[in-house]
Coordinates of C-alpha atoms and ligand atoms in Angstrom, one line a residue:
M1 CA -40.4 -144.5 -77.8
E2 CA -39.4 -140.9 -77.4
S3 CA -41.8 -138.2 -78.8
G4 CA -40.4 -135.6 -81.2
T5 CA -40.7 -132.7 -78.8
E6 CA -39.1 -134.6 -76.0
N7 CA -36.2 -135.5 -78.3
G8 CA -35.9 -131.9 -79.3
K9 CA -35.8 -130.8 -75.7
R10 CA -33.1 -133.3 -74.9
L11 CA -31.0 -132.2 -77.9
L12 CA -31.4 -128.6 -76.9
A13 CA -30.4 -129.4 -73.3
E14 CA -27.4 -131.2 -74.5
E15 CA -26.4 -128.4 -76.8
L16 CA -26.8 -125.8 -74.0
E17 CA -24.8 -128.0 -71.7
R18 CA -22.0 -128.4 -74.2
R19 CA -22.0 -124.6 -74.8
F20 CA -22.0 -123.8 -71.2
S21 CA -19.3 -126.3 -70.3
R22 CA -17.2 -125.0 -73.2
R23 CA -17.7 -121.5 -71.9
G24 CA -17.0 -122.8 -68.4
A25 CA -13.8 -124.3 -69.5
L26 CA -12.8 -121.2 -71.3
R27 CA -13.7 -119.1 -68.2
A28 CA -11.7 -121.5 -66.0
R29 CA -8.7 -121.2 -68.3
L30 CA -9.0 -117.4 -68.3
R31 CA -9.2 -117.4 -64.5
R32 CA -6.1 -119.6 -64.3
A33 CA -4.2 -117.3 -66.6
V34 CA -5.2 -114.3 -64.5
Q35 CA -4.1 -116.1 -61.4
V36 CA -0.7 -117.0 -62.9
L37 CA -0.2 -113.4 -63.9
L38 CA -1.2 -112.1 -60.5
W39 CA 1.1 -114.6 -58.9
L40 CA 4.0 -113.6 -61.1
G41 CA 3.2 -110.0 -60.3
V42 CA 3.1 -110.6 -56.5
V43 CA 6.4 -112.5 -56.7
Q44 CA 7.9 -109.8 -58.7
T45 CA 6.7 -107.0 -56.5
T46 CA 7.9 -108.9 -53.4
A47 CA 11.3 -109.4 -55.0
L48 CA 11.4 -105.8 -56.2
G49 CA 10.1 -104.6 -52.9
K50 CA 12.8 -106.5 -51.1
R51 CA 15.5 -105.2 -53.4
A52 CA 14.2 -101.6 -52.9
V53 CA 14.3 -102.0 -49.1
D54 CA 17.8 -103.5 -49.4
I55 CA 19.1 -100.6 -51.4
A56 CA 17.4 -97.9 -49.3
G57 CA 18.4 -99.7 -46.0
A58 CA 22.1 -100.2 -47.1
I59 CA 22.4 -96.5 -48.1
L60 CA 20.7 -95.4 -44.8
L61 CA 22.8 -97.7 -42.6
G62 CA 26.0 -96.8 -44.6
V63 CA 25.5 -93.1 -44.1
L64 CA 24.5 -93.4 -40.4
S65 CA 27.5 -95.6 -39.6
L66 CA 30.0 -93.5 -41.5
P67 CA 31.0 -91.3 -38.5
L68 CA 31.8 -94.4 -36.6
M69 CA 33.2 -96.5 -39.4
A70 CA 35.6 -93.9 -40.9
P71 CA 37.8 -93.5 -37.7
L72 CA 37.5 -97.3 -37.1
W73 CA 38.8 -97.9 -40.6
L74 CA 41.7 -95.4 -40.1
W75 CA 42.5 -97.1 -36.8
S76 CA 42.4 -100.6 -38.3
N77 CA 44.6 -99.4 -41.3
A78 CA 47.2 -97.9 -38.9
R79 CA 47.5 -101.3 -37.4
G80 CA 48.1 -102.8 -40.8
L81 CA 44.7 -104.5 -41.1
G82 CA 42.1 -102.5 -42.9
L83 CA 39.5 -103.9 -45.3
D84 CA 39.3 -107.4 -46.5
R85 CA 37.3 -109.4 -49.0
R86 CA 36.5 -113.0 -48.1
P87 CA 35.1 -115.5 -50.6
R88 CA 31.5 -116.4 -50.1
L89 CA 28.8 -118.2 -52.0
G90 CA 25.7 -116.2 -52.9
R91 CA 22.4 -116.8 -54.6
W92 CA 22.5 -119.9 -56.8
A93 CA 25.8 -120.7 -55.1
V94 CA 27.5 -118.1 -57.3
P95 CA 30.8 -117.0 -55.6
Y96 CA 31.3 -113.4 -54.6
R97 CA 33.7 -111.5 -52.3
E98 CA 32.2 -110.1 -49.0
W99 CA 33.7 -107.0 -47.6
Q100 CA 34.6 -106.8 -44.0
L101 CA 36.8 -104.6 -41.7
L102 CA 39.5 -106.5 -39.9
L103 CA 39.6 -105.5 -36.2
P104 CA 42.6 -105.7 -33.9
D105 CA 42.3 -108.1 -31.0
S106 CA 42.1 -105.4 -28.3
R107 CA 39.4 -104.2 -26.0
L108 CA 38.1 -101.7 -28.5
G109 CA 38.4 -104.2 -31.3
R110 CA 36.4 -106.7 -29.4
L111 CA 33.7 -104.2 -28.5
A112 CA 33.4 -103.2 -32.2
A113 CA 33.1 -106.9 -33.0
V114 CA 30.3 -107.3 -30.5
L115 CA 28.4 -104.5 -32.2
H116 CA 29.2 -106.2 -35.6
L117 CA 30.9 -103.1 -37.0
N118 CA 33.3 -105.4 -38.8
A119 CA 30.4 -106.5 -41.0
V120 CA 29.3 -103.0 -42.0
P121 CA 31.4 -102.9 -45.2
A122 CA 29.3 -105.8 -46.5
L123 CA 26.6 -103.1 -47.0
W124 CA 28.4 -102.5 -50.3
N125 CA 27.7 -106.2 -51.2
V126 CA 24.0 -105.5 -50.5
L127 CA 24.1 -102.5 -52.8
R128 CA 25.8 -104.6 -55.5
G129 CA 23.1 -107.2 -55.2
D130 CA 25.4 -110.0 -53.8
M131 CA 23.6 -109.9 -50.5
S132 CA 20.4 -108.8 -48.8
L133 CA 20.0 -107.1 -45.4
V134 CA 18.1 -110.2 -44.3
G135 CA 18.6 -113.8 -45.6
P136 CA 20.4 -117.0 -44.7
R137 CA 23.9 -116.7 -43.4
S138 CA 26.5 -116.3 -46.1
V139 CA 28.8 -119.4 -46.3
A140 CA 32.3 -120.0 -47.5
P141 CA 32.9 -122.1 -50.6
G142 CA 33.1 -125.7 -49.5
E143 CA 31.4 -125.1 -46.2
V144 CA 28.1 -126.3 -47.6
S145 CA 27.6 -129.0 -50.2
M146 CA 25.4 -128.6 -53.2
A147 CA 22.9 -131.1 -51.6
E148 CA 22.9 -128.9 -48.5
H149 CA 22.1 -125.9 -50.6
L150 CA 19.1 -127.6 -51.9
V151 CA 17.9 -128.8 -48.5
R152 CA 18.2 -125.3 -47.2
R153 CA 16.4 -124.0 -50.3
R154 CA 18.9 -121.1 -50.4
H155 CA 19.5 -121.4 -54.1
N156 CA 17.2 -118.5 -55.0
V157 CA 17.7 -116.1 -52.2
R158 CA 20.6 -113.8 -51.5
P159 CA 22.5 -114.4 -48.3
G160 CA 21.8 -111.8 -45.6
L161 CA 23.7 -109.7 -43.1
V162 CA 21.1 -110.8 -40.5
C163 CA 19.5 -114.2 -40.4
L164 CA 16.9 -116.0 -38.4
W165 CA 19.3 -118.7 -37.2
W166 CA 21.7 -116.1 -35.9
I167 CA 18.9 -114.5 -33.8
R168 CA 17.7 -117.8 -32.4
R169 CA 21.2 -118.9 -31.5
R170 CA 21.7 -115.7 -29.6
A171 CA 18.4 -116.0 -27.8
N172 CA 19.5 -119.5 -26.9
I173 CA 16.5 -121.1 -28.6
A174 CA 18.1 -122.5 -31.8
Y175 CA 16.8 -126.0 -31.1
G176 CA 16.6 -127.2 -34.7
T177 CA 19.4 -127.2 -37.3
E178 CA 20.6 -124.2 -39.3
A179 CA 19.3 -125.8 -42.5
E180 CA 15.8 -125.9 -41.0
A181 CA 15.9 -122.3 -40.0
D182 CA 17.2 -121.4 -43.5
A183 CA 14.4 -123.4 -45.2
E184 CA 11.8 -121.9 -42.8
Y185 CA 13.0 -118.4 -43.7
V186 CA 13.0 -119.0 -47.5
D187 CA 9.5 -120.5 -47.4
T188 CA 7.9 -117.8 -45.3
R189 CA 9.8 -114.7 -46.1
T190 CA 8.1 -111.4 -46.7
V191 CA 9.3 -107.8 -46.6
K192 CA 7.4 -107.2 -43.4
G193 CA 8.9 -110.4 -41.9
D194 CA 12.3 -109.2 -42.8
L195 CA 11.7 -106.0 -41.0
A196 CA 10.6 -107.9 -37.9
I197 CA 13.9 -110.0 -38.1
V198 CA 15.9 -106.8 -38.2
L199 CA 14.1 -105.5 -35.1
R200 CA 14.7 -108.8 -33.3
A201 CA 18.4 -108.7 -34.3
L202 CA 19.0 -105.6 -32.1
P203 CA 18.4 -107.2 -28.7
A204 CA 19.9 -110.5 -30.0
M205 CA 23.1 -108.7 -30.7
L206 CA 23.6 -107.9 -27.1
Y207 CA 23.0 -111.4 -25.9
G208 CA 26.2 -112.6 -27.5
E209 CA 27.2 -116.1 -28.4
G210 CA 30.0 -117.9 -26.6
I211 CA 28.6 -121.5 -26.9
A212 CA 32.1 -122.8 -27.9
S213 CA 33.7 -121.8 -24.7
A214 CA 31.0 -123.3 -22.4
S215 CA 31.9 -126.0 -19.9
D216 CA 29.7 -129.0 -19.3
E217 CA 28.8 -128.0 -15.8
V218 CA 28.5 -124.5 -14.3
T219 CA 27.8 -123.3 -10.8
I220 CA 25.8 -120.2 -10.3
L221 CA 25.0 -118.9 -6.8
G222 CA 26.0 -122.3 -5.4
M223 CA 23.7 -124.2 -7.8
R224 CA 25.2 -126.9 -10.0
I225 CA 23.8 -126.7 -13.5
N226 CA 24.3 -129.3 -16.3
N227 CA 25.2 -127.0 -19.2
L228 CA 23.5 -129.0 -22.0
T229 CA 21.7 -128.2 -25.2
M230 CA 18.1 -129.3 -25.8
E231 CA 19.2 -132.2 -27.9
E232 CA 21.8 -133.4 -25.3
T233 CA 19.2 -133.2 -22.6
L234 CA 16.7 -135.2 -24.6
D235 CA 19.4 -137.8 -25.3
R236 CA 20.1 -138.1 -21.5
L237 CA 16.4 -138.5 -20.8
M238 CA 16.1 -141.3 -23.4
E239 CA 19.0 -143.0 -21.8
W240 CA 17.0 -143.1 -18.5
V241 CA 13.9 -144.3 -20.3
D242 CA 15.9 -147.1 -22.0
G243 CA 18.2 -147.9 -19.1
D244 CA 17.9 -149.1 -15.5
T245 CA 18.8 -146.0 -13.6
P246 CA 15.8 -143.6 -13.2
G247 CA 16.4 -139.9 -12.9
Q248 CA 14.8 -136.6 -12.0
L249 CA 15.3 -133.5 -14.1
C250 CA 15.0 -130.0 -12.6
F251 CA 14.4 -126.9 -14.7
L252 CA 16.2 -123.9 -13.1
N253 CA 15.1 -120.4 -14.0
A254 CA 15.7 -117.1 -12.2
D255 CA 12.6 -117.5 -10.1
C256 CA 13.7 -121.0 -9.0
M257 CA 17.1 -119.5 -8.1
N258 CA 15.4 -116.9 -5.9
I259 CA 13.3 -119.5 -4.1
A260 CA 16.3 -121.8 -3.7
F261 CA 18.2 -118.8 -2.1
H262 CA 16.0 -119.1 0.9
N263 CA 15.0 -122.8 0.7
A264 CA 17.8 -125.1 1.8
R265 CA 15.8 -128.3 1.0
Y266 CA 15.1 -127.1 -2.6
R267 CA 18.7 -126.2 -3.0
E268 CA 19.7 -129.7 -1.9
I269 CA 17.3 -131.4 -4.3
I270 CA 18.5 -129.3 -7.3
N271 CA 22.1 -130.1 -6.5
A272 CA 21.3 -133.8 -6.1
A273 CA 19.1 -134.1 -9.2
A274 CA 20.4 -136.3 -11.9
L275 CA 20.1 -133.4 -14.3
T276 CA 19.5 -129.7 -13.7
V277 CA 19.2 -127.5 -16.7
A278 CA 19.2 -123.7 -17.3
D279 CA 15.8 -122.3 -18.2
G280 CA 15.3 -118.8 -19.6
L281 CA 17.1 -115.5 -20.3
G282 CA 17.9 -114.8 -16.6
L283 CA 20.3 -117.7 -16.4
K284 CA 21.8 -116.9 -19.7
L285 CA 22.6 -113.3 -18.6
A286 CA 23.9 -114.7 -15.3
G287 CA 26.2 -117.0 -17.3
K288 CA 27.4 -114.0 -19.3
I289 CA 28.1 -111.9 -16.1
L290 CA 30.0 -114.8 -14.5
R291 CA 31.8 -115.7 -17.8
R292 CA 30.2 -119.2 -17.7
D293 CA 28.3 -119.3 -21.0
I294 CA 25.0 -121.2 -20.9
R295 CA 24.7 -123.3 -24.1
Q296 CA 20.9 -123.2 -24.5
N297 CA 17.7 -122.2 -22.9
V298 CA 16.4 -125.7 -22.0
N299 CA 12.8 -125.1 -20.8
G300 CA 10.0 -127.5 -20.4
T301 CA 7.6 -125.8 -22.8
D302 CA 9.9 -126.1 -25.7
M303 CA 11.1 -129.5 -24.7
F304 CA 7.6 -131.1 -24.4
P305 CA 6.8 -131.6 -28.1
R306 CA 10.3 -132.9 -28.7
L307 CA 10.0 -135.2 -25.7
C308 CA 6.7 -136.6 -27.0
A309 CA 8.2 -137.1 -30.4
A310 CA 11.2 -139.0 -28.9
L311 CA 9.0 -141.2 -26.8
D312 CA 6.5 -141.8 -29.6
G313 CA 9.4 -143.2 -31.7
R314 CA 10.1 -145.9 -29.1
G315 CA 6.5 -146.7 -28.0
G316 CA 6.9 -144.9 -24.6
S317 CA 4.3 -144.0 -22.0
V318 CA 3.7 -140.8 -20.0
F319 CA 1.7 -139.9 -16.9
L320 CA 0.5 -136.3 -16.5
L321 CA 0.1 -135.1 -12.9
G322 CA -0.9 -131.6 -11.9
A323 CA -2.9 -128.4 -12.7
K324 CA -6.6 -127.8 -12.3
P325 CA -9.1 -130.6 -13.0
G326 CA -9.5 -131.4 -16.7
V327 CA -6.3 -129.6 -17.7
A328 CA -4.1 -132.7 -17.8
D329 CA -6.8 -134.5 -19.8
A330 CA -6.7 -131.7 -22.4
V331 CA -2.9 -132.1 -22.6
A332 CA -3.5 -135.9 -23.1
G333 CA -5.8 -134.9 -26.0
W334 CA -3.0 -132.8 -27.5
I335 CA -0.6 -135.8 -27.3
R336 CA -3.1 -138.3 -28.7
E337 CA -3.8 -136.1 -31.7
R338 CA -0.1 -135.7 -32.6
H339 CA 1.5 -138.9 -31.2
P340 CA -1.0 -141.7 -31.3
A341 CA 1.8 -144.3 -30.5
L342 CA 2.7 -142.6 -27.3
R343 CA 0.6 -144.2 -24.5
I344 CA -1.1 -142.0 -21.9
A345 CA -0.5 -144.1 -18.8
G346 CA -2.8 -141.8 -16.8
T347 CA -3.7 -138.2 -15.7
R348 CA -4.5 -136.7 -12.4
N349 CA -5.1 -133.1 -11.3
G350 CA -2.8 -131.4 -8.9
Y351 CA -5.2 -130.6 -6.1
F352 CA -5.3 -133.5 -3.6
T353 CA -5.1 -133.8 0.1
A354 CA -2.3 -135.3 2.2
E355 CA -4.6 -138.3 2.8
E356 CA -5.1 -138.8 -0.9
E357 CA -1.4 -138.7 -1.7
P358 CA -0.5 -142.4 -1.2
G359 CA -3.3 -143.2 -3.6
V360 CA -1.9 -140.8 -6.2
V361 CA 1.6 -142.4 -5.8
R362 CA 0.0 -145.9 -6.2
Q363 CA -1.9 -144.8 -9.2
I364 CA 1.3 -143.7 -11.0
A365 CA 3.3 -146.8 -9.9
E366 CA 0.5 -149.1 -11.2
S367 CA 0.2 -147.2 -14.5
G368 CA 3.6 -148.4 -15.6
A369 CA 4.4 -145.0 -17.0
Q370 CA 8.0 -144.4 -18.1
L371 CA 7.9 -140.6 -18.0
L372 CA 6.2 -138.5 -15.3
L373 CA 5.5 -134.8 -15.7
V374 CA 4.4 -133.0 -12.6
A375 CA 2.9 -129.5 -12.8
F376 CA 2.5 -128.1 -9.3
G377 CA 4.8 -125.1 -9.8
A378 CA 8.2 -124.7 -8.3
P379 CA 9.4 -125.7 -5.8
R380 CA 6.6 -128.0 -4.7
Q381 CA 6.8 -130.2 -7.8
D382 CA 10.5 -130.8 -7.4
L383 CA 10.3 -131.5 -3.7
W384 CA 7.3 -133.8 -4.2
L385 CA 9.2 -135.7 -6.9
A386 CA 12.4 -136.1 -4.9
E387 CA 10.5 -137.4 -1.9
N388 CA 8.3 -139.9 -3.9
M389 CA 10.6 -140.9 -6.7
P390 CA 11.6 -144.3 -5.1
R391 CA 7.9 -145.3 -5.0
L392 CA 6.7 -144.0 -8.3
G393 CA 8.4 -146.6 -10.5
V394 CA 8.9 -144.2 -13.4
R395 CA 12.2 -144.0 -15.3
A396 CA 12.2 -140.2 -15.8
A397 CA 10.4 -137.4 -14.0
M398 CA 10.4 -133.7 -14.0
G399 CA 8.5 -130.7 -12.7
V400 CA 7.1 -128.7 -15.5
G401 CA 5.3 -125.7 -13.8
G402 CA 2.7 -124.0 -16.0
L403 CA 3.3 -126.3 -19.0
F404 CA -0.1 -128.1 -18.8
D405 CA -1.8 -124.7 -18.8
F406 CA -0.1 -123.9 -22.1
Y407 CA -0.7 -127.2 -23.9
S408 CA -4.3 -127.5 -22.8
G409 CA -4.9 -124.2 -24.5
R410 CA -6.0 -122.6 -21.2
V411 CA -3.3 -120.0 -21.2
P412 CA -1.8 -118.8 -24.5
R413 CA 2.0 -118.9 -24.9
A414 CA 4.1 -116.0 -26.0
P415 CA 4.5 -115.8 -29.8
L416 CA 7.8 -117.1 -31.2
W417 CA 9.1 -113.6 -32.0
M418 CA 8.9 -112.6 -28.4
R419 CA 10.7 -115.8 -27.3
E420 CA 13.3 -115.0 -30.0
I421 CA 14.2 -111.8 -28.2
G422 CA 14.1 -113.5 -24.8
M423 CA 11.0 -111.7 -23.7
E424 CA 8.6 -114.5 -22.9
W425 CA 8.5 -113.3 -19.3
V426 CA 7.1 -109.9 -20.4
F427 CA 4.2 -111.8 -22.0
R428 CA 3.5 -113.8 -18.9
F429 CA 3.7 -110.6 -16.8
I430 CA 1.1 -108.9 -19.0
Q431 CA -1.1 -112.0 -18.8
E432 CA -1.1 -112.1 -15.0
P433 CA 0.4 -108.9 -13.7
R434 CA -0.9 -109.3 -10.2
R435 CA 0.6 -112.7 -9.7
M436 CA 3.8 -112.1 -11.7
W437 CA 5.0 -108.6 -10.8
R438 CA 6.9 -109.8 -7.8
R439 CA 8.4 -112.8 -9.7
Y440 CA 9.6 -110.8 -12.7
L441 CA 9.9 -107.1 -11.9
V442 CA 11.4 -107.7 -8.5
G443 CA 12.7 -111.2 -8.8
N444 CA 14.8 -110.8 -12.0
V445 CA 16.5 -107.7 -10.6
V446 CA 17.2 -109.4 -7.2
F447 CA 18.6 -112.4 -9.0
L448 CA 20.9 -110.4 -11.4
W449 CA 22.0 -108.3 -8.4
R450 CA 23.0 -111.5 -6.5
V451 CA 24.9 -112.7 -9.6
L452 CA 26.7 -109.4 -9.9
A453 CA 27.6 -109.6 -6.2
Q454 CA 29.0 -113.1 -6.8
R455 CA 31.1 -111.7 -9.7
L456 CA 32.4 -108.8 -7.6
R457 CA 33.4 -111.3 -4.9
G458 CA 35.3 -113.0 -7.6
G459 CA 33.1 -116.1 -7.5
Ligands
LIG501 N1 -1.0 -126.3 -9.2 C1 -1.4 -127.6 -8.8 N2 -1.6 -127.8 -7.5 C2 -1.5 -126.9 -6.6 C3 -1.0 -125.6 -7.0 C4 -0.8 -125.4 -8.3 O1 -1.5 -128.5 -9.6 O2 -1.7 -127.1 -5.4 C5 -0.7 -126.1 -10.7 C6 -1.4 -124.9 -11.2 O3 -2.8 -125.2 -11.6 C7 -0.6 -124.6 -12.4 C8 0.8 -125.0 -12.0 O4 0.6 -125.8 -10.9 O5 -1.0 -125.3 -13.5 C9 1.7 -123.9 -11.6 O6 1.8 -123.0 -12.6 P1 2.8 -121.8 -12.6 O7 2.5 -121.0 -13.8 O8 2.8 -121.2 -11.2 O9 4.2 -122.6 -12.8 P2 5.6 -122.0 -13.2 O10 5.9 -122.5 -14.6 O11 5.5 -120.5 -13.1 O12 6.5 -122.6 -12.2

């Protein structure tokens, strides 16, 4: 039996609880309402902010470019070309007409096209609200299906004069699809981010494009390079993994080129490797100078996560050899966390004696690994692989330089924006100026000088 006072206390407690929970619910509802209002406000101010930046930017750029554009327009008119309006799809796939200046196919015309002066009249579209300064690329009607519009999430943003995909393609690091870059932009865009894209567009403009005219193999300073994209390279590697013929892949950057210039054995190995791919901005610039366009910057660090994903999909296995003690194990941890189906066949640091070497080779052969990554730095890793390949029993192997140091978290990698302007080497230089000054400050100049000399010789 409950006593009267206890009963009263219980009722009071229940009543208080009810009141508090009612008040709590009310408060929660109020809080949610405020949140929604704030959110709407933020979205609005971002949209308004972006529109204000677009209008101010379009007016400023329009005025600044007038002294250049007016004579260019007169010149184009005199050749019977002038202004043109091409049909495009804008926000919500609404059609609009985008202004452009038609340029004659002459030296001056091509130079103006490189500087994108033909696109300047589209500033009028920005003012009208058809376009933004930054946004996904504008597309022609019929170029992109409705489904694609949805995948790209471009339905509620205006197309831009400058886009993320455009920058990445020029910096040779557009590894994904344009739809992915569009969706990434739409999901993460901010006014500040837009400004950063505009700044990155300036150097990107000078890198040029020219993927269409690229041949499958190019020779630079006597080195044969397979001119492949990241995807194509991965496909070839998976062919080795699935097939009977093993292969060695060499990454070739400006520094490797300089080493190879004095090292005949290294040169031989690169030219004999099943695949040699162009790594970094130096090679891209060399390709430009020699009119042999490099399709993409195929470097180990960007390839690694894609390689793991491809191997993971087919239950593959990998051996990690190289770097300081513990580093390869940390990379194995990185792989296990993200690709549990990818078997780590083994790890071994890169500091062993000549006497220990046969043991290392045996360890790899017995591990049954399909893929072997060797991080000793160039050229040692490539020479070591070429020499030991027949005894290693792996299907695919490559020297990956400082890759383990990055993925173990030992050394931070340059942020994406720096890689997008082809300046990863500046980051590495700042990290280790004493070790890197010779490689980058002297090496890059020497390399480009040699390339220029080849061009002047007509090579
Ligand atoms: N390394 C090694 N054994 C050696 C010398 C170096 O395993 O005898 C490793 C070193 O720890 C580093 C990598 O090789 O992880 C070389 O990195 P570096 O940044 O020089 O390579 P890059 O990418 O510049 O060719």
